[in-house]
Amino acid sequence: MALVSVIIPTYHRSSYIPGAIQTVLGQTHGEVEVIVVNDDASDTATLNALAEYTDDSRVTAINNTERRGISASRNQAAAHADGEYLCILDDDDRWRADKIEQQLARFNQLSSEYAVVYTGGEIWSTGEPRRVLKQFSPPESRIGEIYPEVLSSWGMSPHSGHMIRTDAFRAVGGFDEMMDHGEDWDLSIRLAKQYKFDAVDEPLTIRLSHDENVSSKRAHANQRKDILAKYPAPILNDESIGSEFFSKWHAERGYHQLENGKHVEAIRDLWIALGYKPTTQRAVLFMISLFGPRVFSSLSDLSRWWRTAMANQASNQPGV
């Protein structure tokens, strides 16, 4: 059986890291190794959590004395990997038990042109009872040859659902340690230039919704700025890619403005989004913005309730 290396960066997350390790060790595919990079060796709680796995040969813990950041930590873990395949896993994400098995089965059906097989996923609430807040499904536009379309948007969430051939990861140089945001999108762009992508259309990856990752949404919104700075020519010189890129950027900005009660700014961004590339969804959001934050909030609550109900119905009320 193929050895699969799972790389997990962590920073002051002692309450999450044991669950991340266990979600790997509990896979139906038994040939796995877990490489955890603890980005602060002075964090006693995380050291103690990792010490529980000292006698498990499948788990390697690397403790950094100086903080290096998530991309450098992932590269550091990948450098120690012996597996034919790499799996990305954030410390607060979890997997279905057959996630790795299903991805390997798909890889076995593909040629060496393919570097990535990713999965669908869900976002779960952390309270009881557990509720599915959102679902991710692999879009058809992100299967096979996905460059240059991947420049307009990533569209392959969550990143913890990605399995990558180790030789392909190393061939493109791993994660860009200079990027502050969008390092997962950037890696996919560079992989897509040379290889094809495939997916298992099952919600095999689970994200836990909590205060820390909800607050990071603000920083996540800045990733388009970093992607544009790195790939200005292919984005600006292709009318189709450019219009989609900027339309999505302003639509995302407008949505966040509405969430934060910035009514005038939201109208401006959503109008610009429509100018770049009009869609029904963006037009509806613009019309909602004209009625003000209160209407948006009421409709958002209704939409959130409907998505949650449909997601839970589809996933049969899963447990952890």
Tab-separated table of N, CA, C and O in Angstrom, residues 170-212:
chain	number	residue	atom	x	y	z
A	170	ARG	N	7.010	18.885	-4.777
A	170	ARG	CA	8.414	19.306	-4.741
A	170	ARG	C	8.850	19.912	-6.068
A	170	ARG	O	9.685	20.820	-6.098
A	171	ALA	N	8.273	19.437	-7.158
A	171	ALA	CA	8.643	19.968	-8.477
A	171	ALA	C	8.279	21.437	-8.630
A	171	ALA	O	8.985	22.191	-9.323
A	172	VAL	N	7.179	21.873	-8.001
A	172	VAL	CA	6.765	23.279	-8.120
A	172	VAL	C	7.288	24.140	-6.969
A	172	VAL	O	7.014	25.339	-6.904
A	173	GLY	N	8.033	23.529	-6.046
A	173	GLY	CA	8.676	24.311	-4.991
A	173	GLY	C	7.892	24.466	-3.708
A	173	GLY	O	8.261	25.269	-2.842
A	174	GLY	N	6.788	23.700	-3.552
A	174	GLY	CA	6.019	23.768	-2.316
A	174	GLY	C	5.320	25.108	-2.141
A	174	GLY	O	5.034	25.828	-3.110
A	175	PHE	N	5.047	25.468	-0.892
A	175	PHE	CA	4.338	26.716	-0.589
A	175	PHE	C	5.277	27.913	-0.692
A	175	PHE	O	6.471	27.815	-0.361
A	176	ASP	N	4.739	29.027	-1.159
A	176	ASP	CA	5.495	30.274	-1.223
A	176	ASP	C	5.501	30.907	0.165
A	176	ASP	O	4.482	31.404	0.646
A	177	GLU	N	6.666	30.910	0.811
A	177	GLU	CA	6.762	31.383	2.190
A	177	GLU	C	6.726	32.899	2.300
A	177	GLU	O	6.658	33.446	3.407
A	178	MET	N	6.723	33.588	1.165
A	178	MET	CA	6.651	35.051	1.176
A	178	MET	C	5.223	35.573	1.132
A	178	MET	O	4.984	36.764	1.330
A	179	MET	N	4.270	34.679	0.873
A	179	MET	CA	2.878	35.119	0.755
A	179	MET	C	2.215	35.153	2.124
A	179	MET	O	2.330	34.208	2.907
A	180	ASP	N	1.499	36.249	2.404
A	180	ASP	CA	0.767	36.384	3.662
A	180	ASP	C	-0.621	35.758	3.586
A	180	ASP	O	-1.165	35.304	4.587
A	181	HIS	N	-1.212	35.755	2.392
A	181	HIS	CA	-2.564	35.221	2.203
A	181	HIS	C	-2.606	34.483	0.868
A	181	HIS	O	-1.851	34.781	-0.050
A	182	GLY	N	-3.508	33.506	0.766
A	182	GLY	CA	-3.727	32.824	-0.504
A	182	GLY	C	-2.647	31.843	-0.893
A	182	GLY	O	-2.515	31.500	-2.069
A	183	GLU	N	-1.868	31.353	0.083
A	183	GLU	CA	-0.784	30.425	-0.241
A	183	GLU	C	-1.321	29.103	-0.808
A	183	GLU	O	-0.660	28.469	-1.639
A	184	ASP	N	-2.523	28.684	-0.396
A	184	ASP	CA	-3.122	27.473	-0.935
A	184	ASP	C	-3.532	27.672	-2.395
A	184	ASP	O	-3.308	26.804	-3.250
A	185	TRP	N	-4.131	28.813	-2.686
A	185	TRP	CA	-4.514	29.158	-4.064
A	185	TRP	C	-3.272	29.244	-4.946
A	185	TRP	O	-3.241	28.697	-6.055
A	186	ASP	N	-2.252	29.898	-4.466
A	186	ASP	CA	-1.014	30.039	-5.231
A	186	ASP	C	-0.398	28.686	-5.555
A	186	ASP	O	0.047	28.442	-6.689
A	187	LEU	N	-0.351	27.775	-4.575
A	187	LEU	CA	0.197	26.440	-4.830
A	187	LEU	C	-0.600	25.743	-5.927
A	187	LEU	O	-0.026	25.115	-6.830
A	188	SER	N	-1.925	25.874	-5.875
A	188	SER	CA	-2.767	25.239	-6.887
A	188	SER	C	-2.521	25.828	-8.273
A	188	SER	O	-2.559	25.108	-9.275
A	189	ILE	N	-2.279	27.125	-8.344
A	189	ILE	CA	-1.990	27.756	-9.633
A	189	ILE	C	-0.727	27.157	-10.233
A	189	ILE	O	-0.686	26.788	-11.417
A	190	ARG	N	0.313	27.050	-9.423
A	190	ARG	CA	1.580	26.528	-9.938
A	190	ARG	C	1.481	25.042	-10.295
A	190	ARG	O	2.063	24.585	-11.282
A	191	LEU	N	0.720	24.285	-9.515
A	191	LEU	CA	0.495	22.882	-9.869
A	191	LEU	C	-0.321	22.766	-11.155
A	191	LEU	O	-0.043	21.911	-12.003
A	192	ALA	N	-1.313	23.637	-11.306
A	192	ALA	CA	-2.197	23.570	-12.477
A	192	ALA	C	-1.482	23.917	-13.771
A	192	ALA	O	-1.917	23.519	-14.853
A	193	LYS	N	-0.403	24.654	-13.692
A	193	LYS	CA	0.373	24.962	-14.892
A	193	LYS	C	1.010	23.712	-15.487
A	193	LYS	O	1.271	23.648	-16.697
A	194	GLN	N	1.280	22.705	-14.651
A	194	GLN	CA	2.004	21.523	-15.101
A	194	GLN	C	1.194	20.232	-15.044
A	194	GLN	O	1.535	19.270	-15.734
A	195	TYR	N	0.131	20.218	-14.231
A	195	TYR	CA	-0.574	18.965	-13.981
A	195	TYR	C	-2.087	19.168	-14.040
A	195	TYR	O	-2.584	20.288	-14.065
A	196	LYS	N	-2.805	18.043	-13.994
A	196	LYS	CA	-4.259	18.054	-13.945
A	196	LYS	C	-4.751	17.775	-12.523
A	196	LYS	O	-4.013	17.247	-11.687
A	197	PHE	N	-6.016	18.118	-12.281
A	197	PHE	CA	-6.660	17.930	-10.987
A	197	PHE	C	-7.866	17.005	-11.149
A	197	PHE	O	-8.508	16.989	-12.191
A	198	ASP	N	-8.171	16.273	-10.088
A	198	ASP	CA	-9.407	15.495	-10.047
A	198	ASP	C	-9.974	15.590	-8.626
A	198	ASP	O	-9.333	16.166	-7.745
A	199	ALA	N	-11.163	15.044	-8.432
A	199	ALA	CA	-11.812	15.203	-7.135
A	199	ALA	C	-12.713	14.021	-6.829
A	199	ALA	O	-13.192	13.322	-7.731
A	200	VAL	N	-12.918	13.793	-5.547
A	200	VAL	CA	-13.929	12.862	-5.055
A	200	VAL	C	-15.080	13.713	-4.548
A	200	VAL	O	-14.927	14.464	-3.584
A	201	ASP	N	-16.218	13.607	-5.210
A	201	ASP	CA	-17.353	14.475	-4.879
A	201	ASP	C	-18.129	13.917	-3.697
A	201	ASP	O	-19.288	13.500	-3.800
A	202	GLU	N	-17.451	13.894	-2.553
A	202	GLU	CA	-18.049	13.452	-1.299
A	202	GLU	C	-17.588	14.413	-0.206
A	202	GLU	O	-16.447	14.884	-0.237
A	203	PRO	N	-18.435	14.700	0.790
A	203	PRO	CA	-18.040	15.603	1.881
A	203	PRO	C	-17.149	14.891	2.890
A	203	PRO	O	-17.546	14.615	4.029
A	204	LEU	N	-15.908	14.610	2.487
A	204	LEU	CA	-15.001	13.805	3.304
A	204	LEU	C	-14.151	14.632	4.255
A	204	LEU	O	-13.459	14.087	5.113
A	205	THR	N	-14.192	15.948	4.089
A	205	THR	CA	-13.395	16.850	4.922
A	205	THR	C	-14.319	17.753	5.722
A	205	THR	O	-15.284	18.294	5.184
A	206	ILE	N	-14.018	17.913	6.987
A	206	ILE	CA	-14.893	18.652	7.900
A	206	ILE	C	-14.129	19.808	8.524
A	206	ILE	O	-13.040	19.615	9.083
A	207	ARG	N	-14.675	21.002	8.396
A	207	ARG	CA	-14.129	22.185	9.063
A	207	ARG	C	-15.006	22.496	10.273
A	207	ARG	O	-16.227	22.466	10.184
A	208	LEU	N	-14.378	22.791	11.386
A	208	LEU	CA	-15.106	23.165	12.587
A	208	LEU	C	-15.194	24.680	12.658
A	208	LEU	O	-14.179	25.368	12.582
A	209	SER	N	-16.395	25.198	12.796
A	209	SER	CA	-16.591	26.649	12.878
A	209	SER	C	-16.386	27.109	14.316
A	209	SER	O	-17.037	26.618	15.241
A	210	HIS	N	-15.448	28.030	14.503
A	210	HIS	CA	-15.193	28.577	15.837
A	210	HIS	C	-14.690	30.004	15.689
A	210	HIS	O	-14.435	30.487	14.583
A	211	ASP	N	-14.541	30.691	16.802
A	211	ASP	CA	-14.212	32.123	16.783
A	211	ASP	C	-12.916	32.411	16.045
A	211	ASP	O	-12.795	33.404	15.324
A	212	GLU	N	-11.919	31.551	16.182
A	212	GLU	CA	-10.613	31.829	15.580
A	212	GLU	C	-10.666	31.785	14.067
A	212	GLU	O	-10.093	32.638	13.399
